[in-house]
PDB file of C-alpha atoms in Angstrom:
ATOM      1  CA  UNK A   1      24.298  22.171  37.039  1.00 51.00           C
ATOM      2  CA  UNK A   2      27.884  21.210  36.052  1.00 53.00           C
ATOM      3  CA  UNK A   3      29.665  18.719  38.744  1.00 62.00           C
ATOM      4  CA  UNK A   4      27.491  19.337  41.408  1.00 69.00           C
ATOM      5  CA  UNK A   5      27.613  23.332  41.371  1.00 71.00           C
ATOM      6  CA  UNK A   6      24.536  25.178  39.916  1.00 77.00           C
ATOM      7  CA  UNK A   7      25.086  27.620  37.126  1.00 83.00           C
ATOM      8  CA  UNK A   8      25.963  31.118  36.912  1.00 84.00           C
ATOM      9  CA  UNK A   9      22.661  31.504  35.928  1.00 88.00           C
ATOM     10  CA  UNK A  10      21.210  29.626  38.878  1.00 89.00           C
ATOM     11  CA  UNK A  11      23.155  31.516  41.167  1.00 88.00           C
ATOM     12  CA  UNK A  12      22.267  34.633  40.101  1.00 93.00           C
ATOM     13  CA  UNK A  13      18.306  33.918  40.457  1.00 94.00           C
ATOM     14  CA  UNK A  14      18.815  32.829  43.577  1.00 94.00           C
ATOM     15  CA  UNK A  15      20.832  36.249  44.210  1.00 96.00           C
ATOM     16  CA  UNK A  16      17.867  38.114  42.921  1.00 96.00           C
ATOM     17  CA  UNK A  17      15.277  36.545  45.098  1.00 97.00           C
ATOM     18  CA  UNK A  18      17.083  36.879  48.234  1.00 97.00           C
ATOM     19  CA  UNK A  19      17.647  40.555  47.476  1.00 97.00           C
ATOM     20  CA  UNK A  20      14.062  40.880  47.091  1.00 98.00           C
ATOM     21  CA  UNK A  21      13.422  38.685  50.017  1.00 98.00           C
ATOM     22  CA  UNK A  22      15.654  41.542  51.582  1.00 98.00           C
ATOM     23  CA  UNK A  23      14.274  44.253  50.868  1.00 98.00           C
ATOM     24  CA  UNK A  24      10.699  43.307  51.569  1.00 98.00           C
ATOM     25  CA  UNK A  25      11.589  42.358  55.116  1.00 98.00           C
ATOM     26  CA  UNK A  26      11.595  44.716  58.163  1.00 98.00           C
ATOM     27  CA  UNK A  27      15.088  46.566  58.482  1.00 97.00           C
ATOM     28  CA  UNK A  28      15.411  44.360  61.906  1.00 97.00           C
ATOM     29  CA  UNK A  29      14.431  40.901  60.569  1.00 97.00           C
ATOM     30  CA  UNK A  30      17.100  41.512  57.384  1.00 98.00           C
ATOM     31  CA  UNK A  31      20.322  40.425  58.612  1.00 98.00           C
ATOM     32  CA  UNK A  32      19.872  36.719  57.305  1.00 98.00           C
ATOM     33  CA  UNK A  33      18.764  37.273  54.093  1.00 98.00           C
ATOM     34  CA  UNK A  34      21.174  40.191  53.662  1.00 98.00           C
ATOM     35  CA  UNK A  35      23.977  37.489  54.676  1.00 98.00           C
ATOM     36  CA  UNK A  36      22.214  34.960  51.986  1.00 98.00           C
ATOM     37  CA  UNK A  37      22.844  37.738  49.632  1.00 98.00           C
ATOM     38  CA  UNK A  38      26.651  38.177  50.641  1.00 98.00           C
ATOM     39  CA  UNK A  39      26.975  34.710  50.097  1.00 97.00           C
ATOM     40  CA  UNK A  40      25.704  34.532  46.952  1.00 96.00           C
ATOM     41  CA  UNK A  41      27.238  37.655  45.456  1.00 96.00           C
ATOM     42  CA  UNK A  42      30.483  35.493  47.144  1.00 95.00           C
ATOM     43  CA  UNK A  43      29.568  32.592  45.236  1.00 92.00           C
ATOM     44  CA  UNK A  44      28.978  34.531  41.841  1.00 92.00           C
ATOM     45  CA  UNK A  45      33.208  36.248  42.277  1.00 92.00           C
ATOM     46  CA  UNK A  46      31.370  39.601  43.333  1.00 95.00           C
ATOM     47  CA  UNK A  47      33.426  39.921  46.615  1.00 96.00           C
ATOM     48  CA  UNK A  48      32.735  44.050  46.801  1.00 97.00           C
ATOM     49  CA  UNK A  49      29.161  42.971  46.410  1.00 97.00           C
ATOM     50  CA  UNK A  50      29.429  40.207  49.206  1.00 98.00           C
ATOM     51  CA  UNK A  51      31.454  42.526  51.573  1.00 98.00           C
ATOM     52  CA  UNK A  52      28.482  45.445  51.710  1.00 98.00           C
ATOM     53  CA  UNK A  53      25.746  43.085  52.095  1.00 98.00           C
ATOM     54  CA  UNK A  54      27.700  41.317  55.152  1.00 98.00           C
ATOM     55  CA  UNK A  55      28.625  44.684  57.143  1.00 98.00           C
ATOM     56  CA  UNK A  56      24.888  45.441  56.073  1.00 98.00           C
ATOM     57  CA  UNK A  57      23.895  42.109  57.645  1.00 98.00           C
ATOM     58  CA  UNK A  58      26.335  42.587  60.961  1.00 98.00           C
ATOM     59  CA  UNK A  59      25.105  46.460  61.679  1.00 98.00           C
ATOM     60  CA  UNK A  60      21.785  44.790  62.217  1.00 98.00           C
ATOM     61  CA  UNK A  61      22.972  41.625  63.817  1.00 98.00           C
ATOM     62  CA  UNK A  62      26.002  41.872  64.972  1.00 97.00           C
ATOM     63  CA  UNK A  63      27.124  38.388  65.451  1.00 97.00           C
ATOM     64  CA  UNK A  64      25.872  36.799  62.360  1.00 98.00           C
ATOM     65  CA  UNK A  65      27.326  34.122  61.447  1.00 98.00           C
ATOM     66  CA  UNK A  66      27.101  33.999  58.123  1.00 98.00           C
ATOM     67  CA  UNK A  67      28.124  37.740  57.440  1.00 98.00           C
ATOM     68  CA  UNK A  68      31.133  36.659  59.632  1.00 98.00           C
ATOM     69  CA  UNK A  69      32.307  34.314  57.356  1.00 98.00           C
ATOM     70  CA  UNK A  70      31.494  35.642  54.300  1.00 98.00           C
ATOM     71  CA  UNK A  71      33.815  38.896  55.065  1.00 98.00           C
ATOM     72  CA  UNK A  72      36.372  36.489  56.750  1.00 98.00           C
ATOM     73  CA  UNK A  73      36.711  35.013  53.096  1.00 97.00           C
ATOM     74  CA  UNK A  74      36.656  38.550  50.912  1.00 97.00           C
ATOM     75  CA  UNK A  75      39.276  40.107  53.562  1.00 98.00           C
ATOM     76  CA  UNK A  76      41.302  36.647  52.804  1.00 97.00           C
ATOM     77  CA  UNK A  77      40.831  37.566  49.227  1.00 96.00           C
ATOM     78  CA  UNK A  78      39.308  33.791  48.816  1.00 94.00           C
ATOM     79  CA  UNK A  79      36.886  33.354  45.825  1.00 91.00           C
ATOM     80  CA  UNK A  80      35.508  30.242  45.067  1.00 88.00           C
ATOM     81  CA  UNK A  81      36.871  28.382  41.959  1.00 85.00           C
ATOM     82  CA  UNK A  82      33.670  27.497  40.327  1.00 80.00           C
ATOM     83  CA  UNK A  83      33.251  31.553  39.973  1.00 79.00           C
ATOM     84  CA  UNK A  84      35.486  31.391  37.268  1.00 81.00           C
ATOM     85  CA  UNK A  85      34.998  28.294  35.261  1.00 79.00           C
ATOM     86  CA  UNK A  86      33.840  28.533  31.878  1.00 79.00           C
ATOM     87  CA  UNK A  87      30.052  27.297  31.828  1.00 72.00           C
TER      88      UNK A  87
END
């Protein structure tokens, strides 16, 4: 952890267990970890990756939250800085 932001590393570990977490729940539970995933593929500067998992999220749950912010953010083009610091 640099500053108070995990590594690129970290992040990505925590991408691949909540796209397993995903994937092993029932298509109709999946909308919250499938936003957790958007998020995190946010987080790691992988906004195509973080827009897909959010629709994915809001075509089961159409309100979420979550999903609703993390597309707000890739269709404002907004990454977050620490996506592109040098580790």
């Amino acid at each position: 952890m640099r500053g108070g932001v995990p590594t690129r590393s970290a992040w990505r570990g925590r991408w691949s267990f909540a796209r397993v977490v995903a994937a092993l729940l029932p298509k109709a539970r999946r909308a919250g970890a499938l936003a957790v995933c958007g998020w995190l593929a946010w987080a790691l500067g992988r906004s195509t990756h973080a827009d897909r998992y959010a629709a994915q999220a809001l075509r089961i749950e159409r309100r979420h939250g979550l999903a609703e912010i993390v597309r707000s953010f890739v269709a404002a083009g907004h990454l977050p800085d620490w996506a592109f610091r040098p580790e």
